Short mmCIF file of N, CA and C in Angstrom, two decimals:
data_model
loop_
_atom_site.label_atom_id
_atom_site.label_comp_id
_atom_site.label_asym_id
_atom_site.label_seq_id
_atom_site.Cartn_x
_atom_site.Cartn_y
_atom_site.Cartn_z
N UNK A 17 35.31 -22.16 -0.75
CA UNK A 17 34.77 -22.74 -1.95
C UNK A 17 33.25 -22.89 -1.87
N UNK A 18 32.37 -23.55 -0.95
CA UNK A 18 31.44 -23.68 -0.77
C UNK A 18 30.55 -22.51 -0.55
N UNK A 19 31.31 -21.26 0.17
CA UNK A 19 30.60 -19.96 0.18
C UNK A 19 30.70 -19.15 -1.36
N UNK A 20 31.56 -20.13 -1.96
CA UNK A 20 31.58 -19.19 -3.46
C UNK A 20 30.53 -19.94 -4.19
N UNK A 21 30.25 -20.98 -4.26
CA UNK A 21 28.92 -21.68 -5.06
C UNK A 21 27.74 -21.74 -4.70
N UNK A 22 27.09 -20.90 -3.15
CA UNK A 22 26.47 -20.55 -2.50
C UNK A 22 26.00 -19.11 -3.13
N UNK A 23 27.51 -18.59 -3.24
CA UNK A 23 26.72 -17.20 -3.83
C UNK A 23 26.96 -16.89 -5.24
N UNK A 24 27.03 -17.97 -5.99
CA UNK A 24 26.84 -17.98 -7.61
C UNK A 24 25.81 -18.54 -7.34
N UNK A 25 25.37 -19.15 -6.50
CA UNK A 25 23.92 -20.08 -6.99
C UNK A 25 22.66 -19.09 -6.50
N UNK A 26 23.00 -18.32 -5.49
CA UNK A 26 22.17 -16.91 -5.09
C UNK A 26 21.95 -16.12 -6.45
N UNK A 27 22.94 -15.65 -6.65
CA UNK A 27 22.58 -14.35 -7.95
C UNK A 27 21.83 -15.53 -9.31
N UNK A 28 22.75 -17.08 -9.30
CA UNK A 28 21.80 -17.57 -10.42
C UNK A 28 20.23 -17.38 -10.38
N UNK A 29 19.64 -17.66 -8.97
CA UNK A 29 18.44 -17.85 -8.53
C UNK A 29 17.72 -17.03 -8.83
N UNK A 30 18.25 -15.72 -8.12
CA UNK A 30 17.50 -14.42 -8.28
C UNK A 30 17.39 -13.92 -9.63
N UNK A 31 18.00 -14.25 -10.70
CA UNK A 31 18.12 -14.33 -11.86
C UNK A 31 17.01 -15.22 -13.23
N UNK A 32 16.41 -15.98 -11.94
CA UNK A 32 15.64 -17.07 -12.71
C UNK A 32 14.45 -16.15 -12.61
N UNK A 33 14.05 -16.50 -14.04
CA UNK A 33 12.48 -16.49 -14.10
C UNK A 33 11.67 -17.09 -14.06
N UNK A 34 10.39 -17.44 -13.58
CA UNK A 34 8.91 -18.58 -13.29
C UNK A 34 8.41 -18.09 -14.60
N UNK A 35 8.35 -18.87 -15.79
CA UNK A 35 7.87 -18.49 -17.16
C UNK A 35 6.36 -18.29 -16.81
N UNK A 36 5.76 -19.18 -15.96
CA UNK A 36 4.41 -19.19 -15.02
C UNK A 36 4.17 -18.37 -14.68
N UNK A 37 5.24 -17.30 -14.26
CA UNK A 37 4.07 -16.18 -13.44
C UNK A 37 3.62 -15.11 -14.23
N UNK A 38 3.84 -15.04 -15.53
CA UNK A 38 2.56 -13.84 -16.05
C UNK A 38 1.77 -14.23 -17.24
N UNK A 39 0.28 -14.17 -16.63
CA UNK A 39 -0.41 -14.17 -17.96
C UNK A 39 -1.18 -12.54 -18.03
N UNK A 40 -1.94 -12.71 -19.34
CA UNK A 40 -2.29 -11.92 -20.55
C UNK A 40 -3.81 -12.09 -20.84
N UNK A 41 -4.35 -11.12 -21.23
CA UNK A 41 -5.89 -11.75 -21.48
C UNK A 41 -5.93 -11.33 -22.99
N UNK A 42 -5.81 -11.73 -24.45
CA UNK A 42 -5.99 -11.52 -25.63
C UNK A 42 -7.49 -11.55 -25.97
N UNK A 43 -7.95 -11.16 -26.61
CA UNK A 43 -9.30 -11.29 -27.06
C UNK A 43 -9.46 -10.22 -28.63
N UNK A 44 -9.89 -11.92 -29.31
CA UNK A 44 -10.38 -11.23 -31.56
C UNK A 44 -11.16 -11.01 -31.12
N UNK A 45 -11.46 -9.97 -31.44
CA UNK A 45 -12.41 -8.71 -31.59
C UNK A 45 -13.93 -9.31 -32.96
N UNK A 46 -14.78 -9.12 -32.99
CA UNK A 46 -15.49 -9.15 -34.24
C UNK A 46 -14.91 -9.43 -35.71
N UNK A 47 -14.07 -8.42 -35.62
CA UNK A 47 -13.72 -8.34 -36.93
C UNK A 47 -12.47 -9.08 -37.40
N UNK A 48 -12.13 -9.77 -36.11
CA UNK A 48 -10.96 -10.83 -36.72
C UNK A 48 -11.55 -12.18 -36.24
N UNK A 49 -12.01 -12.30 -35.92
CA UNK A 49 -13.50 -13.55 -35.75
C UNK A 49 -14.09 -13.87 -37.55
N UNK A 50 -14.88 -12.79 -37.76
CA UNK A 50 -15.65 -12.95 -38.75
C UNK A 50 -14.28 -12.96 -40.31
N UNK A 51 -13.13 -12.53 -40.26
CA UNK A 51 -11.85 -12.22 -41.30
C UNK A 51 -11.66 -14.22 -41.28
N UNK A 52 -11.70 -14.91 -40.21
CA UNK A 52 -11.38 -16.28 -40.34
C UNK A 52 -10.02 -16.30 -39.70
N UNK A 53 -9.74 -15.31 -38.49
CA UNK A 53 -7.99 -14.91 -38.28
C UNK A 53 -7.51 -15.76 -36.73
N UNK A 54 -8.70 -16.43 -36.26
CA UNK A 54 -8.45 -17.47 -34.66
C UNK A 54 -7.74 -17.51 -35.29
N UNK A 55 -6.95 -18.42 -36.26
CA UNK A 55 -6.22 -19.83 -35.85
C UNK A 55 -4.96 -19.00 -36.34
N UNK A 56 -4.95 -17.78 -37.31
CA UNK A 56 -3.41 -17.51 -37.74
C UNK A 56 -2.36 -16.35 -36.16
N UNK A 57 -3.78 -15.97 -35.57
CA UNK A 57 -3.68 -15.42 -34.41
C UNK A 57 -2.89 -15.84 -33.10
N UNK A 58 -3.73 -17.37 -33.20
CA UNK A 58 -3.02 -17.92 -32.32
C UNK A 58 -1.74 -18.99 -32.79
N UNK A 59 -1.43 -18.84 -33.88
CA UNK A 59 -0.22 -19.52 -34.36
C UNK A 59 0.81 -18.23 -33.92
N UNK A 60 0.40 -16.73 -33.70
CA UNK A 60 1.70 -16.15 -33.48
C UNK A 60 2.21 -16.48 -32.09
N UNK A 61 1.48 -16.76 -31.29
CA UNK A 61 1.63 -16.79 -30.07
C UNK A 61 2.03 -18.04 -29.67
N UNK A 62 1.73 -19.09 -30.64
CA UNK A 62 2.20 -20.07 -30.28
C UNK A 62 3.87 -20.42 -30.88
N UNK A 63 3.69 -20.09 -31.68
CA UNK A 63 4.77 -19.73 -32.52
C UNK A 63 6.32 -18.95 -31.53
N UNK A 64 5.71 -17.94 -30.61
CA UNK A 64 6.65 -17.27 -30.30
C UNK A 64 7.14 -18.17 -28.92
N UNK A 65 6.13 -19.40 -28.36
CA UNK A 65 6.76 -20.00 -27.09
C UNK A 65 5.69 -19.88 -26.22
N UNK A 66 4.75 -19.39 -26.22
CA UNK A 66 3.20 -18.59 -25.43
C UNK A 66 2.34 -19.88 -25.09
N UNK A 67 2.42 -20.44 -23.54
CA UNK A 67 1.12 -21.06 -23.71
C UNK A 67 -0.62 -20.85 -23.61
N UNK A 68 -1.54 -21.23 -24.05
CA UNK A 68 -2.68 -20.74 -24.18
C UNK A 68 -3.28 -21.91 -22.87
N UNK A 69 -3.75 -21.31 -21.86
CA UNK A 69 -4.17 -21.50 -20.83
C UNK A 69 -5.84 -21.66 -20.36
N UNK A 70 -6.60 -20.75 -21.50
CA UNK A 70 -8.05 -20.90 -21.53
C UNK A 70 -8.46 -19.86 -23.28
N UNK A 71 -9.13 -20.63 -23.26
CA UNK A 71 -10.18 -19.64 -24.74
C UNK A 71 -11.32 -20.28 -24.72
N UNK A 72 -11.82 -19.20 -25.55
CA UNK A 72 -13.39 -19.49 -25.79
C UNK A 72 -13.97 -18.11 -26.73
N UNK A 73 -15.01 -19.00 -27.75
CA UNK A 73 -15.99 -17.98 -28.62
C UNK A 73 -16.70 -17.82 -28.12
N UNK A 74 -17.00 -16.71 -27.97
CA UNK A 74 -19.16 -16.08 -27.00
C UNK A 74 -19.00 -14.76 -27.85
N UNK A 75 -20.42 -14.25 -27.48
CA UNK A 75 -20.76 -12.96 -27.62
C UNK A 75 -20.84 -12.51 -26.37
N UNK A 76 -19.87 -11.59 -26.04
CA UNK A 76 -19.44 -10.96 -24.51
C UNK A 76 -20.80 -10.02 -24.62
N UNK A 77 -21.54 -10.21 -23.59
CA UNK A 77 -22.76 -9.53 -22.90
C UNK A 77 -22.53 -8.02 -22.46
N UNK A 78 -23.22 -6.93 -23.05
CA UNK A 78 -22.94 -5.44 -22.81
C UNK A 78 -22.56 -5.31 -21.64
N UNK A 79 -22.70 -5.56 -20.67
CA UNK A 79 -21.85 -5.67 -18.85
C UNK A 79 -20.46 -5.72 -19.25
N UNK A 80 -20.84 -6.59 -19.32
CA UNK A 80 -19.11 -7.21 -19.72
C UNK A 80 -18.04 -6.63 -20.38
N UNK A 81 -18.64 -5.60 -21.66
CA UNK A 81 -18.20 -5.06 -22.37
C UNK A 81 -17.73 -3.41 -21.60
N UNK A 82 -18.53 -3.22 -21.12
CA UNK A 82 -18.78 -2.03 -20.41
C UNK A 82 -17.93 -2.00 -19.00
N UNK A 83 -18.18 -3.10 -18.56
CA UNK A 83 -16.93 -3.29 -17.58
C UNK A 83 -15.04 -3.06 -18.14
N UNK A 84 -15.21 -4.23 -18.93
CA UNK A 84 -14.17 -4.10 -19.21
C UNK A 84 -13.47 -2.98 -19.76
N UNK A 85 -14.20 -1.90 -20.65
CA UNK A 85 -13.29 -0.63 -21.18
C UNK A 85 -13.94 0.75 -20.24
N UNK A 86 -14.37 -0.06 -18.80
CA UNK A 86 -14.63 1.10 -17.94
C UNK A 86 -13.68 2.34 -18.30
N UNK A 87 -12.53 2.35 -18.04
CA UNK A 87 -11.65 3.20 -18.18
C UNK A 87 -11.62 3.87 -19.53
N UNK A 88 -12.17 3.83 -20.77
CA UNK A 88 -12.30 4.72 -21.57
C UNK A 88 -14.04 5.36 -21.72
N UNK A 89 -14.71 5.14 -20.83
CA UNK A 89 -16.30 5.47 -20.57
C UNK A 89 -16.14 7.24 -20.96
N UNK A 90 -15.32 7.80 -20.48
CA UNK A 90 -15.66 9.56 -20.84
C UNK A 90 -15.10 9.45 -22.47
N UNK A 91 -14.29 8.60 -22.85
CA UNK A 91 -13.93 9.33 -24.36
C UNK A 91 -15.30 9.02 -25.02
N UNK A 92 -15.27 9.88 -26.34
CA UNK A 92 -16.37 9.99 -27.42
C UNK A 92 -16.45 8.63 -28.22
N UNK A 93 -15.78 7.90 -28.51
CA UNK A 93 -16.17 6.43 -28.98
C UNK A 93 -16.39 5.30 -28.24
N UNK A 94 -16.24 5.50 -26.84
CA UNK A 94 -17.20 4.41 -25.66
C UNK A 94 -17.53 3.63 -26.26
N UNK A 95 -19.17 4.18 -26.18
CA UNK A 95 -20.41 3.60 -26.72
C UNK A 95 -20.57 2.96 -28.22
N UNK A 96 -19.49 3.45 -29.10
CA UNK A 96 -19.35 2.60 -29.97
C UNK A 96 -18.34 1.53 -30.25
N UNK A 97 -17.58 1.41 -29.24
CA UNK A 97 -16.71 0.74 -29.45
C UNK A 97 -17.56 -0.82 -28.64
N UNK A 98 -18.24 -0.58 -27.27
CA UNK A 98 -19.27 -1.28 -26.86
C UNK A 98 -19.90 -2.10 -27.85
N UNK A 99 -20.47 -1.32 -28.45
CA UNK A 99 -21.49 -1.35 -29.80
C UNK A 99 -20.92 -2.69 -30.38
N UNK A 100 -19.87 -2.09 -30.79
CA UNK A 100 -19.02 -2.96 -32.10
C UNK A 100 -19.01 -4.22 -31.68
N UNK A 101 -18.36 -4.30 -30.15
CA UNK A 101 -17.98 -5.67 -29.64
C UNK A 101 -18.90 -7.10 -29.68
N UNK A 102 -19.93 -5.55 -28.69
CA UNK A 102 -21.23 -6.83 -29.36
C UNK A 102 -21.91 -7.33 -30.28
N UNK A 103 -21.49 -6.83 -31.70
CA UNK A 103 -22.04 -6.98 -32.56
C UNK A 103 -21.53 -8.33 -33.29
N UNK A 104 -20.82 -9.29 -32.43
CA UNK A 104 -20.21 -10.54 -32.82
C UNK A 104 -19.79 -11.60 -32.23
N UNK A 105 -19.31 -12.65 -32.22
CA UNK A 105 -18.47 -13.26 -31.47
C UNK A 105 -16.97 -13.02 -31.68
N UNK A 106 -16.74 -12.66 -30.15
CA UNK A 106 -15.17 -12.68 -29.96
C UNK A 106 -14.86 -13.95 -29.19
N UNK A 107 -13.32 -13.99 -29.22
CA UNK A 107 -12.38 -15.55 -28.82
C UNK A 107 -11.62 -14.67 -28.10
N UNK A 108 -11.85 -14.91 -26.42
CA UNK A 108 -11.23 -14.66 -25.40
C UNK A 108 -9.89 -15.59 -24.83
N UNK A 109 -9.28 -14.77 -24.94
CA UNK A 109 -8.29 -15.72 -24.49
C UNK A 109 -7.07 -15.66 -23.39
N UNK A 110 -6.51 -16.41 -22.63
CA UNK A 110 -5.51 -16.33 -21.78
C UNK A 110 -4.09 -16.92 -21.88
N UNK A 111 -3.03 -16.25 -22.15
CA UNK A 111 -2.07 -16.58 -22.48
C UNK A 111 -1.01 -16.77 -21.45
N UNK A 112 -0.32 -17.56 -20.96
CA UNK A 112 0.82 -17.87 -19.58
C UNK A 112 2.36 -17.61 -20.63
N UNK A 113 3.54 -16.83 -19.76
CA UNK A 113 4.63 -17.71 -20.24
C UNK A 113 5.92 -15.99 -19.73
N UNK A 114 6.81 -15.96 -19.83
CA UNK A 114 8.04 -14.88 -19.49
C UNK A 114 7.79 -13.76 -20.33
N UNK A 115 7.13 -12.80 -19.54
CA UNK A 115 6.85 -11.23 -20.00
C UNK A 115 5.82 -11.27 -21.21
N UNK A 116 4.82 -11.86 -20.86
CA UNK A 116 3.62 -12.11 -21.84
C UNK A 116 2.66 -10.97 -22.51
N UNK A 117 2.79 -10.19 -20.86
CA UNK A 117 1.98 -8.68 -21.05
C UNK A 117 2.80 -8.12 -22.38
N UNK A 118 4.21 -7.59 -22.34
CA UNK A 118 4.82 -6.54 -23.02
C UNK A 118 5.08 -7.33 -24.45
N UNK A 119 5.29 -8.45 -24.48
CA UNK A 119 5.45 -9.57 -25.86
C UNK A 119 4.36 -9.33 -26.33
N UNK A 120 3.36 -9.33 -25.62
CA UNK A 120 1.61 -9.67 -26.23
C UNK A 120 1.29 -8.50 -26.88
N UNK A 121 1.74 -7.56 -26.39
CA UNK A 121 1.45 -5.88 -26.93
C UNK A 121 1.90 -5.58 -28.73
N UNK A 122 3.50 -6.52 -28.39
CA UNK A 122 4.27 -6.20 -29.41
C UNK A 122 4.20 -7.15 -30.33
N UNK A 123 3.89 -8.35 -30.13
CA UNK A 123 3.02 -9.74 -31.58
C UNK A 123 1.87 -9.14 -32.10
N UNK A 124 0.85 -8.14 -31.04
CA UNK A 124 -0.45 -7.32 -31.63
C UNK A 124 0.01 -6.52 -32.55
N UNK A 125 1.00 -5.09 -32.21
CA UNK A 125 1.20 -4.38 -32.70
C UNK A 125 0.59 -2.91 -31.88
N UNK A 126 1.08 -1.70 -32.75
CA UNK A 126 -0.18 -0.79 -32.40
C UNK A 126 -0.70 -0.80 -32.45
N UNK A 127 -1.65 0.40 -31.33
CA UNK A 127 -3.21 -0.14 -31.61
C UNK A 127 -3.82 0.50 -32.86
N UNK A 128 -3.26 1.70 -33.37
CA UNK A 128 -3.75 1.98 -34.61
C UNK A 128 -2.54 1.33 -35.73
N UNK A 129 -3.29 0.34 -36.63
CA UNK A 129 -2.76 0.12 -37.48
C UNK A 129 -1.58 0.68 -38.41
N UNK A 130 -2.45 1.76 -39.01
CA UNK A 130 -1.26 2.09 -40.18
C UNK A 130 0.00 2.67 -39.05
N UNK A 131 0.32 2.38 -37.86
CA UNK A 131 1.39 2.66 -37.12
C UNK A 131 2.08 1.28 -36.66
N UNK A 132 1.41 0.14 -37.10
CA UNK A 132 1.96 -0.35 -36.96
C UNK A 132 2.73 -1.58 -37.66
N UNK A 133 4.08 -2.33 -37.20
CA UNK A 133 4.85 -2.65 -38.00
C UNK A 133 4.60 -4.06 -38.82
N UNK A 134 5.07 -4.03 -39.85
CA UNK A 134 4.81 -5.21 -40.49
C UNK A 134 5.37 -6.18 -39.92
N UNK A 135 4.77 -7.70 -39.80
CA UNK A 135 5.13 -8.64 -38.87
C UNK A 135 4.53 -8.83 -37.64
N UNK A 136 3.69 -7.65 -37.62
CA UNK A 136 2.50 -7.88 -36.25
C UNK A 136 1.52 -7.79 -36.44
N UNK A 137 0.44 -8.05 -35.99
CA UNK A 137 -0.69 -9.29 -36.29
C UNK A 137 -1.45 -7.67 -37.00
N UNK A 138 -1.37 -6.45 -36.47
CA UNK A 138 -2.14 -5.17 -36.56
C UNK A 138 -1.79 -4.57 -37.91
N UNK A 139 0.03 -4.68 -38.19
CA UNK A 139 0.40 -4.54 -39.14
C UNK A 139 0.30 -5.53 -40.65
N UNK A 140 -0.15 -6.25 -40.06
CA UNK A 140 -0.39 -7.45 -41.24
C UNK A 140 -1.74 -7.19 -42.02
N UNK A 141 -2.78 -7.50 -40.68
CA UNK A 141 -4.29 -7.62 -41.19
C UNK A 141 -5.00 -6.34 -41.06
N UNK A 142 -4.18 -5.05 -40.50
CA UNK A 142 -5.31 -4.41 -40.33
C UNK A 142 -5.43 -2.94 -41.03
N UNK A 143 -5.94 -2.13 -40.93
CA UNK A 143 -5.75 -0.89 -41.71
C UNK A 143 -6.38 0.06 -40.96
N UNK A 144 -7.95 0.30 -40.01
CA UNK A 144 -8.09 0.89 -39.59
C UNK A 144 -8.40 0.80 -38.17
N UNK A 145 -8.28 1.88 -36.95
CA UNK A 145 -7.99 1.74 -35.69
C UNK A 145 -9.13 1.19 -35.06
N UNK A 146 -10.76 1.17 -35.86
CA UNK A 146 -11.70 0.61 -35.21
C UNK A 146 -11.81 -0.60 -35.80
N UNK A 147 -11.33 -1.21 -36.42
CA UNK A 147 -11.28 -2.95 -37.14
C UNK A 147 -9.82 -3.10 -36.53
N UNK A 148 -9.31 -3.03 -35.47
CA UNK A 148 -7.98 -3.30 -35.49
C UNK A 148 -7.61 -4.79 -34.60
N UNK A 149 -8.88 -5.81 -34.77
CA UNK A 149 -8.48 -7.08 -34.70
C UNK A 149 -8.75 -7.55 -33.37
N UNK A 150 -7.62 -6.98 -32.33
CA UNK A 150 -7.52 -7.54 -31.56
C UNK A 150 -7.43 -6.53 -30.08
N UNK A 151 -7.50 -7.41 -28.83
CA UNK A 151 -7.27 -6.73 -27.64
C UNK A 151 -6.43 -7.26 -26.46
N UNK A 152 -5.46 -6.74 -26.77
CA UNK A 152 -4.26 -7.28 -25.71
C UNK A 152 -3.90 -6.48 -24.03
N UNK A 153 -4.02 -6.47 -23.09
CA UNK A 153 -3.67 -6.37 -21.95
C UNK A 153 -2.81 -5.16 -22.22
N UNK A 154 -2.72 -4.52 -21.19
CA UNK A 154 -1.19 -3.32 -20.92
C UNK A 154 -0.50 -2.93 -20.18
N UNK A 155 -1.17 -4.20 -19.09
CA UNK A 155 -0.20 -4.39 -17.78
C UNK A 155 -0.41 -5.06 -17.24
N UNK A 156 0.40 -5.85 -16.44
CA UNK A 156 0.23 -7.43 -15.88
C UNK A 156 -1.28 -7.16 -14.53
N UNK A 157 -1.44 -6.04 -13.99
CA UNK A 157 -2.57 -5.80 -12.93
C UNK A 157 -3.76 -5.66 -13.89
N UNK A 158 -3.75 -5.25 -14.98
CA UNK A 158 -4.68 -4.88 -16.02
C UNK A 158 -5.30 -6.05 -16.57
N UNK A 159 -4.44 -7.18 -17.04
CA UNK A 159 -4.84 -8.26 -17.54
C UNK A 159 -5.07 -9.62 -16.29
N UNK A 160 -4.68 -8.89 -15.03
CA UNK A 160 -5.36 -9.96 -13.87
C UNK A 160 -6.83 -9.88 -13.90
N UNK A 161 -7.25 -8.13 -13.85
CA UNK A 161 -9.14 -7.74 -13.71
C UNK A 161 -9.57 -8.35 -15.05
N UNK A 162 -8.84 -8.05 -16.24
CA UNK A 162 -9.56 -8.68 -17.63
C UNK A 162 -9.55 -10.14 -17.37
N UNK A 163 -8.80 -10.72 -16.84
CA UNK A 163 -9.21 -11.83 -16.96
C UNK A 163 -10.06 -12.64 -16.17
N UNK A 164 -10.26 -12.09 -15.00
CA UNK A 164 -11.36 -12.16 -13.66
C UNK A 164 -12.37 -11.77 -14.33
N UNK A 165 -12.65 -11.10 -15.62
CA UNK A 165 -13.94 -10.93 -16.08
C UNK A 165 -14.23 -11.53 -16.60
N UNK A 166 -13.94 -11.77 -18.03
CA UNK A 166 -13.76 -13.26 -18.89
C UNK A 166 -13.55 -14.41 -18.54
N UNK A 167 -13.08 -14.99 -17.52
CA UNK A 167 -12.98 -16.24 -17.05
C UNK A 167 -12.88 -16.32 -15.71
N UNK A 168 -14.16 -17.92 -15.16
CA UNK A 168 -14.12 -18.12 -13.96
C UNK A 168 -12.72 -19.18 -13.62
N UNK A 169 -12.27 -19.33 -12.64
CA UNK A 169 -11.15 -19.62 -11.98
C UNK A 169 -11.40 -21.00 -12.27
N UNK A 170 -12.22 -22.10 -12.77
CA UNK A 170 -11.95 -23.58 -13.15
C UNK A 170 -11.81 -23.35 -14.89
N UNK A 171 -11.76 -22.32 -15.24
CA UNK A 171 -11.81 -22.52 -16.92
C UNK A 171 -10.63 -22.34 -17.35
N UNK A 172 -9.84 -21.86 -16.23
CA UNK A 172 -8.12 -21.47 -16.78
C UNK A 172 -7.21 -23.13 -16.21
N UNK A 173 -6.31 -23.15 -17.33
CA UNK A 173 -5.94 -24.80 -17.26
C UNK A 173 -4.35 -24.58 -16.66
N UNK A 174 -4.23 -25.19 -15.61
CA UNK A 174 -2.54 -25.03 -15.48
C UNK A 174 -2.34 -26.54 -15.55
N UNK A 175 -0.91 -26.61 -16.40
CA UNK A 175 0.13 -27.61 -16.81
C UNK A 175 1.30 -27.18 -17.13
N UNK A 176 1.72 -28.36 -17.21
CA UNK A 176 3.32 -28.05 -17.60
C UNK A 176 3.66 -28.08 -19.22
N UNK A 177 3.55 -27.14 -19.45
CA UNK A 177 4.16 -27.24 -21.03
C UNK A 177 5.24 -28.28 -21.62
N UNK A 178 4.68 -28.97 -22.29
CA UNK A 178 5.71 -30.23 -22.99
C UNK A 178 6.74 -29.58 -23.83
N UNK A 179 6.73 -28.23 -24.23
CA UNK A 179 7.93 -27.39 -25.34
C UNK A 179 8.49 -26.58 -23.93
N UNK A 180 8.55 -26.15 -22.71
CA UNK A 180 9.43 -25.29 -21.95
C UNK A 180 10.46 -25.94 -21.91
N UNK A 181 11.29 -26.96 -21.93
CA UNK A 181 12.66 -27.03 -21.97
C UNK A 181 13.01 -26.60 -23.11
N UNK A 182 12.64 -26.43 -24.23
CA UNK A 182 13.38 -26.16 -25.63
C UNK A 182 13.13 -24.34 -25.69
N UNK A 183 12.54 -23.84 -24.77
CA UNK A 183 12.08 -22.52 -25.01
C UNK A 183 12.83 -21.54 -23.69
N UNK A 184 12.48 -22.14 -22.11
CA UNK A 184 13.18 -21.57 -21.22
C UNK A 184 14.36 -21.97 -20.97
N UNK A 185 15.35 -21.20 -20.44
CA UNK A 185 16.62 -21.79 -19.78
C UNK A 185 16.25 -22.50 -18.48
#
């Protein structure tokens, strides 16, 4: 008996998820900054169970910008996509909670709009692929460096969420 609730409580375990262990780095773009879209933005996320762990409005500094979409530096809209970023204040943000990366992708939407579905933040507000709002992570190693860029290690807040019992098992 005791070796049988030993190993139901094994597979339960291994079964559990730490809603804690993945965050997300979101960041409105200019053009959902200046649309007035923070707060309906972050109602999806809050909305879906997502806690928000750090934010902040700045104008991200060309480094910064340039760092961060290192990886598209050879395509032909780089430099303007650079451009664009800085041309405003964006609201950086960090999101904690169970599969945040692949949720976060899919509350955004595609990244080109008219592909994507109604009910996501891309499909709602947006229409074309260079106004397309927002910038969500695309893999949990991806949104560790984004967020090591955007935020120093006392600006991210850990607590215990007062809604995780009504949200996790």
């Amino acid at each position: 008996m005791v070796a049988t609730l030993l190993s139901v409580f094994s597979v339960f375990a291994k079964n559990m998820t730490d809603p804690k262990a993945e965050r997300t780095f979101i960041a409105i773009k200019p053009d959902g900054v200046q649309r007035g879209l923070i707060g309906d933005i972050i109602k999806r996320f809050e909305q879906k169970g997502y806690k928000l762990v750090a934010g902040k409005l700045m104008w991200a500094p060309k480094e910064l910008l340039m760092n961060h979409y290192k990886d598209l530096a050879d395509k032909p809209f780089y430099n303007g996509l650079v451009a664009y970023m800085a041309s405003g204040p964006v609201f950086a943000m960090v999101w904690e909670g169970k599969a945040v990366v692949a949720t976060g992708r899919k509350i955004l939407g595609a990244t080109n709009p008219l592909d994507s579905a109604p009910g996501t933040i891309r499909g709602d507000y947006c229409i074309d692929v260079g106004r397309n709002i927002c910038h969500g992570s695309d893999a949990v190693e991806t949104a560790q460096r984004e967020i090591a860029l955007w935020f120093k290690d006392d600006e991210l807040n850990d607590y215990e969420f007062a809604d995780k019992k009504w949200i996790y098992e």
